[in-house]
mmCIF file of C-alpha atoms in Angstrom:
data_model
loop_
_atom_site.group_PDB
_atom_site.id
_atom_site.type_symbol
_atom_site.label_atom_id
_atom_site.label_comp_id
_atom_site.label_asym_id
_atom_site.label_seq_id
_atom_site.Cartn_x
_atom_site.Cartn_y
_atom_site.Cartn_z
ATOM 1 C CA MET P 1 4.901 23.749 -3.717
ATOM 2 C CA ASN P 2 3.231 21.817 -6.508
ATOM 3 C CA GLY P 3 4.772 19.177 -8.730
ATOM 4 C CA ASN P 4 5.439 16.513 -6.082
ATOM 5 C CA GLU P 5 3.058 13.890 -7.477
ATOM 6 C CA PHE P 6 3.414 11.590 -10.474
ATOM 7 C CA GLY P 7 0.763 9.342 -12.020
ATOM 8 C CA ARG P 8 -2.997 9.150 -12.505
ATOM 9 C CA LEU P 9 -4.166 5.956 -10.764
ATOM 10 C CA PHE P 10 -0.780 4.723 -9.557
ATOM 11 C CA ARG P 11 0.251 7.939 -7.815
ATOM 12 C CA MET P 12 3.564 8.663 -6.151
ATOM 13 C CA THR P 13 3.725 11.676 -3.838
ATOM 14 C CA THR P 14 7.157 12.435 -2.379
ATOM 15 C CA TYR P 15 8.688 14.596 0.320
ATOM 16 C CA GLY P 16 12.091 15.375 1.821
ATOM 17 C CA GLU P 17 15.273 17.359 1.275
ATOM 18 C CA SER P 18 18.825 16.181 0.690
ATOM 19 C CA HIS P 19 20.002 17.073 4.200
ATOM 20 C CA GLY P 20 16.662 16.900 5.968
ATOM 21 C CA GLU P 21 15.685 14.318 8.543
ATOM 22 C CA ALA P 22 14.287 11.837 6.039
ATOM 23 C CA MET P 23 13.083 11.172 2.519
ATOM 24 C CA GLY P 24 9.745 9.534 1.926
ATOM 25 C CA CYS P 25 6.811 8.870 -0.348
ATOM 26 C CA THR P 26 3.192 7.820 -0.339
ATOM 27 C CA VAL P 27 2.081 5.487 -3.109
ATOM 28 C CA SER P 28 -1.643 5.407 -3.826
ATOM 29 C CA GLY P 29 -3.531 3.200 -6.253
ATOM 30 C CA VAL P 30 -1.798 -0.086 -5.477
ATOM 31 C CA PRO P 31 -4.331 -2.923 -5.818
ATOM 32 C CA ALA P 32 -5.017 -5.113 -2.806
ATOM 33 C CA GLY P 33 -3.592 -8.614 -2.662
ATOM 34 C CA VAL P 34 -0.052 -7.880 -3.799
ATOM 35 C CA GLU P 35 2.548 -9.731 -1.754
ATOM 36 C CA LEU P 36 4.829 -6.777 -1.068
ATOM 37 C CA SER P 37 8.438 -7.416 -0.095
ATOM 38 C CA GLU P 38 10.437 -4.688 1.629
ATOM 39 C CA GLU P 39 13.571 -6.673 0.777
ATOM 40 C CA GLU P 40 12.867 -6.482 -2.964
ATOM 41 C CA ILE P 41 12.428 -2.717 -2.767
ATOM 42 C CA GLN P 42 15.698 -2.529 -0.832
ATOM 43 C CA LYS P 43 17.577 -4.310 -3.630
ATOM 44 C CA ASP P 44 16.829 -1.467 -6.035
ATOM 45 C CA LEU P 45 17.626 1.157 -3.393
ATOM 46 C CA ASP P 46 21.004 -0.505 -2.857
ATOM 47 C CA ARG P 47 21.705 -0.129 -6.576
ATOM 48 C CA ARG P 48 20.998 3.614 -6.382
ATOM 49 C CA LYS P 49 22.546 4.456 -3.025
ATOM 50 C CA PRO P 50 25.785 6.485 -2.709
ATOM 51 C CA GLY P 51 29.167 5.059 -1.791
ATOM 52 C CA GLN P 52 29.013 2.022 -4.080
ATOM 53 C CA SER P 53 32.343 2.654 -5.791
ATOM 54 C CA MET P 54 35.063 5.229 -6.413
ATOM 55 C CA ILE P 55 33.010 6.771 -9.232
ATOM 56 C CA THR P 56 30.082 7.622 -6.949
ATOM 57 C CA THR P 57 29.706 10.109 -4.133
ATOM 58 C CA SER P 58 31.226 8.914 -0.864
ATOM 59 C CA ARG P 59 28.191 10.011 1.163
ATOM 60 C CA GLY P 60 27.493 7.122 3.512
ATOM 61 C CA GLU P 61 23.747 6.562 3.297
ATOM 62 C CA PRO P 62 22.359 3.068 3.964
ATOM 63 C CA ASP P 63 19.067 4.097 2.320
ATOM 64 C CA LYS P 64 17.138 1.616 4.438
ATOM 65 C CA VAL P 65 13.454 1.688 3.543
ATOM 66 C CA THR P 66 10.655 1.187 6.041
ATOM 67 C CA ILE P 67 7.066 0.537 4.974
ATOM 68 C CA ASN P 68 4.730 1.998 7.576
ATOM 69 C CA SER P 69 1.269 1.711 6.010
ATOM 70 C CA GLY P 70 -0.784 -0.056 3.380
ATOM 71 C CA ILE P 71 0.078 -3.688 4.131
ATOM 72 C CA GLN P 72 -1.395 -6.407 6.347
ATOM 73 C CA ASP P 73 0.391 -9.689 6.939
ATOM 74 C CA GLY P 74 2.684 -8.950 4.000
ATOM 75 C CA TYR P 75 -0.069 -8.143 1.481
ATOM 76 C CA THR P 76 -1.236 -4.783 0.194
ATOM 77 C CA THR P 77 -4.667 -3.721 1.432
ATOM 78 C CA GLY P 78 -5.540 -1.272 -1.340
ATOM 79 C CA THR P 79 -4.847 1.728 0.898
ATOM 80 C CA PRO P 80 -1.921 4.181 0.512
ATOM 81 C CA ILE P 81 1.533 2.720 1.070
ATOM 82 C CA GLY P 82 3.813 4.970 3.109
ATOM 83 C CA MET P 83 7.590 4.545 2.923
ATOM 84 C CA VAL P 84 10.389 6.431 4.664
ATOM 85 C CA ILE P 85 14.179 6.466 4.197
ATOM 86 C CA GLN P 86 16.162 8.210 6.924
ATOM 87 C CA ASN P 87 19.072 10.526 6.068
ATOM 88 C CA LYS P 88 22.076 9.422 8.118
ATOM 89 C CA ASP P 89 25.112 11.260 6.702
ATOM 90 C CA ALA P 90 24.115 14.855 5.987
ATOM 91 C CA ARG P 91 26.871 17.472 6.267
ATOM 92 C CA SER P 92 25.401 20.877 5.531
ATOM 93 C CA GLY P 93 28.365 23.020 6.592
ATOM 94 C CA LYS P 94 30.021 22.849 3.171
ATOM 95 C CA TYR P 95 26.951 24.513 1.639
ATOM 96 C CA GLU P 96 26.911 27.606 3.878
ATOM 97 C CA PRO P 97 28.996 29.709 1.397
ATOM 98 C CA PHE P 98 26.229 29.261 -1.190
ATOM 99 C CA ILE P 99 23.211 30.378 0.857
ATOM 100 C CA THR P 100 23.142 33.796 -0.839
ATOM 101 C CA ALA P 101 25.821 33.117 -3.467
ATOM 102 C CA PRO P 102 24.222 30.508 -5.751
ATOM 103 C CA ARG P 103 26.298 27.756 -7.279
ATOM 104 C CA PRO P 104 26.512 28.027 -11.079
ATOM 105 C CA SER P 105 24.100 25.802 -13.046
ATOM 106 C CA HIS P 106 22.274 24.526 -9.932
ATOM 107 C CA GLY P 107 18.784 25.155 -8.631
ATOM 108 C CA ASP P 108 20.005 27.498 -5.879
ATOM 109 C CA TYR P 109 18.989 30.790 -7.480
ATOM 110 C CA THR P 110 15.856 29.543 -9.225
ATOM 111 C CA TYR P 111 14.408 27.999 -6.043
ATOM 112 C CA SER P 112 15.079 31.206 -4.100
ATOM 113 C CA ALA P 113 13.584 33.283 -6.910
ATOM 114 C CA LYS P 114 10.426 31.172 -6.940
ATOM 115 C CA PHE P 115 9.798 30.761 -3.204
ATOM 116 C CA GLY P 116 11.775 33.577 -1.589
ATOM 117 C CA THR P 117 13.525 30.942 0.530
ATOM 118 C CA ARG P 118 14.900 27.446 0.242
ATOM 119 C CA ASN P 119 16.418 24.534 2.105
ATOM 120 C CA TRP P 120 20.054 25.035 1.106
ATOM 121 C CA GLY P 121 21.735 21.991 2.670
ATOM 122 C CA GLY P 122 22.906 19.678 -0.091
ATOM 123 C CA GLY P 123 20.673 21.439 -2.581
ATOM 124 C CA GLY P 124 17.545 20.661 -0.552
ATOM 125 C CA ARG P 125 14.593 19.581 -2.608
ATOM 126 C CA SER P 126 16.433 20.100 -5.909
ATOM 127 C CA SER P 127 18.997 17.412 -5.061
ATOM 128 C CA ALA P 128 19.059 14.135 -6.992
ATOM 129 C CA ARG P 129 18.855 12.455 -3.596
ATOM 130 C CA GLU P 130 15.100 12.913 -3.973
ATOM 131 C CA THR P 131 15.113 10.093 -6.527
ATOM 132 C CA VAL P 132 15.507 7.608 -3.678
ATOM 133 C CA ASN P 133 11.746 8.023 -3.264
ATOM 134 C CA TRP P 134 11.141 7.264 -6.928
ATOM 135 C CA VAL P 135 13.142 4.053 -6.734
ATOM 136 C CA ALA P 136 11.131 2.964 -3.690
ATOM 137 C CA ALA P 137 7.861 3.626 -5.538
ATOM 138 C CA GLY P 138 9.229 1.862 -8.609
ATOM 139 C CA GLY P 139 10.039 -1.140 -6.443
ATOM 140 C CA VAL P 140 6.366 -1.338 -5.510
ATOM 141 C CA ALA P 141 5.285 -0.960 -9.145
ATOM 142 C CA LYS P 142 7.634 -3.742 -10.242
ATOM 143 C CA GLN P 143 6.136 -6.172 -7.736
ATOM 144 C CA VAL P 144 2.605 -5.381 -8.884
ATOM 145 C CA LEU P 145 3.624 -6.011 -12.500
ATOM 146 C CA GLU P 146 5.485 -9.218 -11.633
ATOM 147 C CA GLN P 147 2.435 -10.655 -9.860
ATOM 148 C CA SER P 148 -0.030 -9.609 -12.553
ATOM 149 C CA ASP P 149 -1.130 -11.749 -15.483
ATOM 150 C CA TYR P 150 1.362 -9.956 -17.742
ATOM 151 C CA ASP P 151 5.006 -10.848 -18.207
ATOM 152 C CA VAL P 152 6.355 -7.290 -18.134
ATOM 153 C CA GLN P 153 10.157 -7.093 -18.029
ATOM 154 C CA ILE P 154 12.119 -3.870 -17.601
ATOM 155 C CA LYS P 155 15.880 -3.332 -17.886
ATOM 156 C CA ALA P 156 18.305 -0.517 -18.569
ATOM 157 C CA HIS P 157 22.060 -0.112 -18.859
ATOM 158 C CA VAL P 158 24.617 2.643 -19.384
ATOM 159 C CA CYS P 159 25.178 2.888 -23.128
ATOM 160 C CA GLN P 160 27.556 5.868 -23.210
ATOM 161 C CA ILE P 161 29.922 7.890 -21.025
ATOM 162 C CA GLY P 162 31.711 10.744 -22.729
ATOM 163 C CA ASP P 163 32.873 9.577 -26.151
ATOM 164 C CA VAL P 164 32.764 5.878 -25.238
ATOM 165 C CA GLU P 165 29.704 4.073 -26.564
ATOM 166 C CA ALA P 166 28.637 0.510 -25.835
ATOM 167 C CA GLY P 167 28.362 -1.911 -28.721
ATOM 168 C CA PRO P 168 25.075 -3.587 -29.629
ATOM 169 C CA VAL P 169 23.658 -5.618 -26.734
ATOM 170 C CA THR P 170 20.548 -7.761 -26.455
ATOM 171 C CA PHE P 171 17.896 -7.583 -23.767
ATOM 172 C CA GLU P 172 19.325 -10.805 -22.380
ATOM 173 C CA ASP P 173 22.805 -9.229 -22.301
ATOM 174 C CA MET P 174 21.445 -6.404 -20.172
ATOM 175 C CA LEU P 175 19.778 -8.818 -17.773
ATOM 176 C CA GLU P 176 22.957 -10.882 -17.470
ATOM 177 C CA HIS P 177 25.798 -8.384 -17.560
ATOM 178 C CA SER P 178 24.719 -4.841 -16.641
ATOM 179 C CA GLU P 179 25.194 -5.396 -12.899
ATOM 180 C CA GLU P 180 28.604 -7.050 -13.270
ATOM 181 C CA ASN P 181 30.562 -3.790 -13.305
ATOM 182 C CA GLU P 182 30.464 -0.439 -11.500
ATOM 183 C CA VAL P 183 29.450 1.436 -14.631
ATOM 184 C CA ARG P 184 26.359 -0.774 -15.183
ATOM 185 C CA CYS P 185 27.127 -1.314 -18.846
ATOM 186 C CA ALA P 186 26.176 -4.637 -20.461
ATOM 187 C CA ASP P 187 29.164 -4.421 -22.830
ATOM 188 C CA PRO P 188 32.138 -5.495 -20.643
ATOM 189 C CA GLU P 189 34.841 -4.031 -22.902
ATOM 190 C CA ALA P 190 33.083 -0.681 -23.203
ATOM 191 C CA ALA P 191 32.497 -0.712 -19.443
ATOM 192 C CA GLU P 192 36.245 -0.752 -18.804
ATOM 193 C CA GLU P 193 36.772 2.213 -21.120
ATOM 194 C CA MET P 194 33.881 4.076 -19.515
ATOM 195 C CA ARG P 195 35.376 3.513 -16.084
ATOM 196 C CA ASP P 196 38.698 4.939 -17.308
ATOM 197 C CA VAL P 197 36.923 8.030 -18.660
ATOM 198 C CA ALA P 198 35.110 8.578 -15.350
ATOM 199 C CA ASP P 199 38.347 8.076 -13.381
ATOM 200 C CA GLN P 200 40.248 10.539 -15.549
ATOM 201 C CA HIS P 201 37.658 13.288 -15.154
ATOM 202 C CA GLN P 202 37.507 12.678 -11.419
ATOM 203 C CA LYS P 203 41.284 13.016 -11.137
ATOM 204 C CA GLU P 204 41.111 16.285 -13.052
ATOM 205 C CA GLY P 205 38.461 17.646 -10.701
ATOM 206 C CA ASP P 206 35.932 17.543 -13.501
ATOM 207 C CA SER P 207 32.927 15.494 -14.586
ATOM 208 C CA ILE P 208 31.386 14.039 -17.732
ATOM 209 C CA GLY P 209 27.949 13.261 -19.170
ATOM 210 C CA GLY P 210 26.483 10.015 -20.437
ATOM 211 C CA ALA P 211 23.391 8.098 -21.485
ATOM 212 C CA ILE P 212 21.204 5.132 -20.535
ATOM 213 C CA TYR P 213 19.406 2.749 -22.883
ATOM 214 C CA PHE P 214 16.154 1.244 -21.571
ATOM 215 C CA GLU P 215 13.865 -1.489 -22.798
ATOM 216 C CA CYS P 216 10.505 -2.828 -21.661
ATOM 217 C CA ARG P 217 8.998 -6.094 -22.903
ATOM 218 C CA GLY P 218 5.604 -7.679 -22.355
ATOM 219 C CA VAL P 219 3.576 -4.458 -22.435
ATOM 220 C CA PRO P 220 0.243 -5.138 -24.175
ATOM 221 C CA SER P 221 -1.045 -3.145 -27.121
ATOM 222 C CA GLY P 222 -3.574 -0.369 -26.643
ATOM 223 C CA LEU P 223 -2.054 1.609 -23.750
ATOM 224 C CA GLY P 224 -2.052 5.383 -23.973
ATOM 225 C CA ALA P 225 -4.656 8.107 -24.403
ATOM 226 C CA PRO P 226 -3.841 10.728 -27.031
ATOM 227 C CA ARG P 227 -3.512 13.576 -27.133
ATOM 228 C CA PHE P 228 -1.979 14.768 -23.892
ATOM 229 C CA ASP P 229 -1.901 11.394 -22.129
ATOM 230 C CA SER P 230 -0.178 9.514 -24.914
ATOM 231 C CA PHE P 231 2.319 6.899 -23.801
ATOM 232 C CA PRO P 232 5.421 8.772 -25.037
ATOM 233 C CA SER P 233 4.281 12.107 -23.578
ATOM 234 C CA ARG P 234 3.846 10.609 -20.115
ATOM 235 C CA LEU P 235 7.059 8.596 -20.393
ATOM 236 C CA GLY P 236 8.883 11.731 -21.510
ATOM 237 C CA GLN P 237 7.581 13.569 -18.457
ATOM 238 C CA ALA P 238 8.852 10.742 -16.247
ATOM 239 C CA MET P 239 12.338 10.781 -17.752
ATOM 240 C CA TYR P 240 12.717 14.552 -18.005
ATOM 241 C CA SER P 241 11.819 14.793 -14.317
ATOM 242 C CA ILE P 242 15.070 13.020 -13.419
ATOM 243 C CA PRO P 243 17.670 15.627 -12.357
ATOM 244 C CA ALA P 244 20.295 16.539 -14.998
ATOM 245 C CA VAL P 245 18.458 14.821 -17.875
ATOM 246 C CA ASN P 246 18.928 16.812 -21.080
ATOM 247 C CA ASP P 247 17.451 14.505 -23.693
ATOM 248 C CA PHE P 248 14.883 11.703 -24.023
ATOM 249 C CA GLU P 249 14.123 9.691 -27.151
ATOM 250 C CA TYR P 250 12.310 6.474 -28.031
ATOM 251 C CA GLY P 251 12.497 4.199 -31.039
ATOM 252 C CA ILE P 252 15.132 5.405 -33.484
ATOM 253 C CA GLY P 253 14.978 8.794 -31.778
ATOM 254 C CA ARG P 254 17.077 11.523 -33.387
ATOM 255 C CA GLU P 255 17.803 9.326 -36.404
ATOM 256 C CA ALA P 256 14.216 10.001 -37.498
ATOM 257 C CA ARG P 257 15.219 13.488 -38.688
ATOM 258 C CA THR P 258 17.311 11.987 -41.497
ATOM 259 C CA THR P 259 15.166 8.924 -42.222
ATOM 260 C CA LYS P 260 12.893 8.832 -45.287
ATOM 261 C CA GLY P 261 9.233 7.982 -44.872
ATOM 262 C CA SER P 262 9.662 4.936 -47.073
ATOM 263 C CA GLU P 263 12.288 3.678 -44.620
ATOM 264 C CA TYR P 264 10.448 4.608 -41.409
ATOM 265 C CA THR P 265 7.041 3.192 -42.313
ATOM 266 C CA GLU P 266 6.416 -0.373 -41.133
ATOM 267 C CA ASN P 267 4.134 -2.870 -42.866
ATOM 268 C CA TRP P 268 1.734 -5.075 -40.963
ATOM 269 C CA GLU P 269 1.648 -8.862 -40.725
ATOM 270 C CA PHE P 270 0.009 -11.427 -38.458
ATOM 271 C CA ASP P 271 1.948 -12.769 -35.497
ATOM 272 C CA GLU P 272 1.896 -16.413 -34.417
ATOM 273 C CA ASP P 273 -1.349 -15.812 -32.503
ATOM 274 C CA GLY P 274 -3.058 -14.252 -35.510
ATOM 275 C CA HIS P 275 -2.841 -10.639 -34.290
ATOM 276 C CA PRO P 276 -1.589 -7.743 -36.454
ATOM 277 C CA THR P 277 1.991 -6.760 -35.655
ATOM 278 C CA PRO P 278 4.364 -4.284 -37.339
ATOM 279 C CA VAL P 279 7.268 -5.565 -39.397
ATOM 280 C CA GLY P 280 10.186 -4.005 -37.525
ATOM 281 C CA ASN P 281 10.123 -1.704 -34.546
ATOM 282 C CA ASP P 282 11.720 1.637 -35.394
ATOM 283 C CA HIS P 283 8.757 3.215 -33.593
ATOM 284 C CA GLY P 284 9.901 1.840 -30.230
ATOM 285 C CA GLY P 285 6.690 -0.049 -29.506
ATOM 286 C CA ILE P 286 4.491 3.040 -29.925
ATOM 287 C CA GLN P 287 2.355 4.219 -32.850
ATOM 288 C CA GLY P 288 -0.119 7.094 -32.668
ATOM 289 C CA GLY P 289 0.890 7.576 -29.050
ATOM 290 C CA ILE P 290 -0.429 4.086 -28.157
ATOM 291 C CA THR P 291 1.546 0.903 -27.477
ATOM 292 C CA THR P 292 1.711 -1.725 -30.229
ATOM 293 C CA GLY P 293 2.645 -4.680 -28.013
ATOM 294 C CA GLN P 294 6.232 -4.662 -29.263
ATOM 295 C CA PRO P 295 9.205 -3.829 -26.999
ATOM 296 C CA ILE P 296 9.354 -0.212 -25.851
ATOM 297 C CA TYR P 297 12.875 1.149 -25.994
ATOM 298 C CA GLY P 298 14.815 4.386 -26.024
ATOM 299 C CA GLU P 299 17.622 6.440 -24.508
ATOM 300 C CA VAL P 300 17.975 9.113 -21.824
ATOM 301 C CA SER P 301 20.957 11.505 -21.734
ATOM 302 C CA TRP P 302 22.530 13.314 -18.775
ATOM 303 C CA HIS P 303 24.693 16.393 -18.754
ATOM 304 C CA ALA P 304 27.876 16.308 -16.700
ATOM 305 C CA PRO P 305 27.438 16.914 -12.954
ATOM 306 C CA VAL P 306 27.970 20.613 -12.248
ATOM 307 C CA SER P 307 29.184 20.138 -8.660
ATOM 308 C CA ILE P 308 32.897 20.123 -9.467
ATOM 309 C CA PRO P 309 35.939 21.258 -7.438
ATOM 310 C CA LYS P 310 37.093 23.758 -10.052
ATOM 311 C CA THR P 311 37.038 27.505 -9.446
ATOM 312 C CA GLN P 312 33.796 29.104 -10.624
ATOM 313 C CA GLU P 313 32.345 32.582 -10.403
ATOM 314 C CA THR P 314 29.109 33.702 -8.779
ATOM 315 C CA VAL P 315 27.569 36.744 -7.112
ATOM 316 C CA ASP P 316 26.383 37.210 -3.523
ATOM 317 C CA TRP P 317 23.097 39.115 -3.532
ATOM 318 C CA GLU P 318 23.394 39.833 0.191
ATOM 319 C CA THR P 319 26.761 41.610 -0.055
ATOM 320 C CA GLY P 320 26.520 42.750 -3.660
ATOM 321 C CA GLU P 321 29.944 41.238 -4.401
ATOM 322 C CA GLY P 322 31.255 38.946 -7.082
ATOM 323 C CA LYS P 323 32.903 35.805 -5.708
ATOM 324 C CA GLU P 324 35.123 32.966 -6.755
ATOM 325 C CA ILE P 325 33.884 29.681 -5.291
ATOM 326 C CA THR P 326 34.923 26.052 -5.218
ATOM 327 C CA VAL P 327 32.190 23.466 -4.773
ATOM 328 C CA THR P 328 33.646 20.965 -2.321
ATOM 329 C CA GLY P 329 31.915 17.945 -0.894
ATOM 330 C CA ARG P 330 30.914 14.496 -2.079
ATOM 331 C CA HIS P 331 29.715 14.336 -5.657
ATOM 332 C CA ASP P 332 29.508 11.862 -8.554
ATOM 333 C CA PRO P 333 31.854 12.466 -11.520
ATOM 334 C CA VAL P 334 29.251 10.876 -13.826
ATOM 335 C CA LEU P 335 25.547 10.269 -13.201
ATOM 336 C CA PRO P 336 24.192 7.373 -15.349
ATOM 337 C CA PRO P 337 25.661 4.451 -13.321
ATOM 338 C CA ARG P 338 23.494 5.339 -10.302
ATOM 339 C CA ALA P 339 20.606 6.496 -12.500
ATOM 340 C CA VAL P 340 19.952 3.067 -14.045
ATOM 341 C CA PRO P 341 17.568 2.002 -11.243
ATOM 342 C CA VAL P 342 15.912 5.435 -11.397
ATOM 343 C CA VAL P 343 15.121 5.005 -15.111
ATOM 344 C CA GLU P 344 13.811 1.494 -14.491
ATOM 345 C CA ALA P 345 11.670 2.756 -11.599
ATOM 346 C CA MET P 346 10.060 5.573 -13.591
ATOM 347 C CA LEU P 347 9.422 3.227 -16.503
ATOM 348 C CA ALA P 348 7.742 0.735 -14.135
ATOM 349 C CA CYS P 349 5.595 3.470 -12.568
ATOM 350 C CA THR P 350 4.518 4.719 -16.007
ATOM 351 C CA VAL P 351 3.694 1.265 -17.376
ATOM 352 C CA LEU P 352 1.735 0.248 -14.278
ATOM 353 C CA ASP P 353 -0.238 3.489 -14.301
ATOM 354 C CA PHE P 354 -1.290 2.875 -17.910
ATOM 355 C CA MET P 355 -2.108 -0.771 -17.148
ATOM 356 C CA LEU P 356 -4.458 0.357 -14.357
ATOM 357 C CA LEU P 357 -5.970 3.140 -16.465
ATOM 358 C CA GLY P 358 -6.532 0.725 -19.344
ATOM 359 C CA GLY P 359 -8.226 -1.881 -17.151
ATOM 360 C CA ARG P 360 -5.532 -4.492 -17.793
ATOM 361 C CA ILE P 361 -4.991 -4.729 -14.033
ATOM 362 C CA ASN P 362 -7.935 -4.323 -11.650
ATOM 363 C CA PRO P 363 -7.281 -1.085 -9.710
ATOM 364 C CA ASP P 364 -9.021 -2.448 -6.598
ATOM 365 C CA ARG P 365 -7.507 -5.902 -6.251
ATOM 366 C CA LEU P 366 -4.910 -7.891 -8.108
ATOM 367 C CA ASP P 367 -6.954 -11.106 -8.243
ATOM 368 C CA GLY P 368 -9.772 -9.370 -10.151
ATOM 369 C CA ARG P 369 -12.516 -10.995 -8.016
ATOM 370 C CA PRO P 370 -14.872 -8.162 -7.046
ATOM 371 C CA GLY P 371 -17.141 -8.967 -4.125
ATOM 372 C CA GLU P 372 -15.127 -12.002 -2.987
ATOM 373 C CA TYR P 373 -14.126 -11.418 0.622
ATOM 374 C CA ASP P 374 -12.831 -14.845 1.707
ATOM 375 C CA THR P 375 -9.418 -14.678 0.044
ATOM 376 C CA ASP P 376 -6.070 -16.317 0.659
ATOM 377 C CA TYR P 377 -4.611 -12.952 1.620
ATOM 378 C CA HIS P 378 -7.371 -11.859 4.012
ATOM 379 C CA PRO P 379 -6.154 -11.858 7.654
ATOM 380 C CA SER P 380 -7.356 -14.760 9.787
ATOM 381 C CA SER P 381 -9.021 -14.324 13.134
ATOM 382 C CA PRO P 382 -6.916 -15.618 16.073
ATOM 383 C CA GLN P 383 -10.209 -16.474 17.740
ATOM 384 C CA ASN P 384 -10.590 -19.343 15.298
ATOM 385 C CA ASP P 385 -7.115 -20.722 16.062
ATOM 386 C CA PRO P 386 -7.146 -23.333 18.860
ATOM 387 C CA GLU P 387 -3.426 -22.812 19.483
ATOM 388 C CA ASP P 388 -4.115 -19.151 20.205
ATOM 389 C CA ALA P 389 -6.991 -19.803 22.609
ATOM 390 C CA ASP P 390 -5.224 -18.338 25.640
ATOM 391 C CA THR P 391 -4.488 -15.017 24.013
ATOM 392 C CA HIS P 392 -7.416 -14.247 21.739
ATOM 393 C CA ALA P 393 -10.073 -11.744 22.765
ATOM 394 C CA LYS P 394 -13.147 -13.150 24.478
ATOM 395 C CA THR P 395 -16.568 -12.891 22.900
ATOM 396 C CA ILE P 396 -19.518 -11.408 24.756
ATOM 397 C CA ASP P 397 -20.797 -14.956 25.414
ATOM 398 C CA ASP P 398 -17.635 -16.032 27.268
ATOM 399 C CA ASP P 399 -18.150 -16.206 31.058
#
């Protein structure tokens, strides 16, 4: 099975199924010398994990991450970082009716048609549970960016659920308010209405779609390699890879289809440092497929979850019969609230990959000091520690 790796230099390779023993990923291309905190990665995983509120699945997964390679004394060594998250609350029995009778609008039939088999518990590899790996990798990417010489800031919030749209919010509003409610919307009044919409659909045994607005600041100009490695094409791949995403746009997005050229074009002026900068940012921080240095922003839209407890119709290819089915189990009535950290993670992975490819961050080591071996983050020898004299290994001269 191909398609399990994302990135060029910063590469995330994932494994695991929804109801398998564990989820996990290997992250390659992380420079040495990054002080990597498992606790910081866990914070983002806690934002994504199930069971957070009544509008998320009740599956009881702690999503505890363990780093098992690529670090020494708390610092990255430049070698692949391995992470694993154990599955603790898998209940596959409810999926037995769908082994040969695929659920409507899921990946059941298409996976079987492609491979001739599939892991059917919880949707297996097609489940959105797989994004736990992406959030873990994004947590690594964020820490690399935070410790680099660039002040890259990434934030997202839920901007729409059903017909309820958030009002205008600033980047600072998102930083301050998006985690204050279960919906993860930076507009408190809209958040209450969104919660009501989600509750109503859940009570009706139905679900509803929504959207997330994202923004990234501090990205330097000059990132991206047209044609097929342009910044928006790679970012689009990242966002469209998220399960149930139906639409991705950046800048003014779909409004561009009704905007005149005289309105869309942006003049140039000098910024306070004497560098050319566009007047306005309808382009979302990207021109010609390359970053301008202005904030990158856009929206991602999700369709409604299709695992709903309403009667649906399918066919069983083993018996040749048509069937009425009800998808029972533990499912979200709306997806964006738990997808906010996923969007942020994929944005962080994309930005970091371009920063490494563009030479803005040294791919070998974060301090950018090639050939220097006596660093603050190099492990010390216990043999040189007088307090450790009784336990250190003897040299060949010791008698």
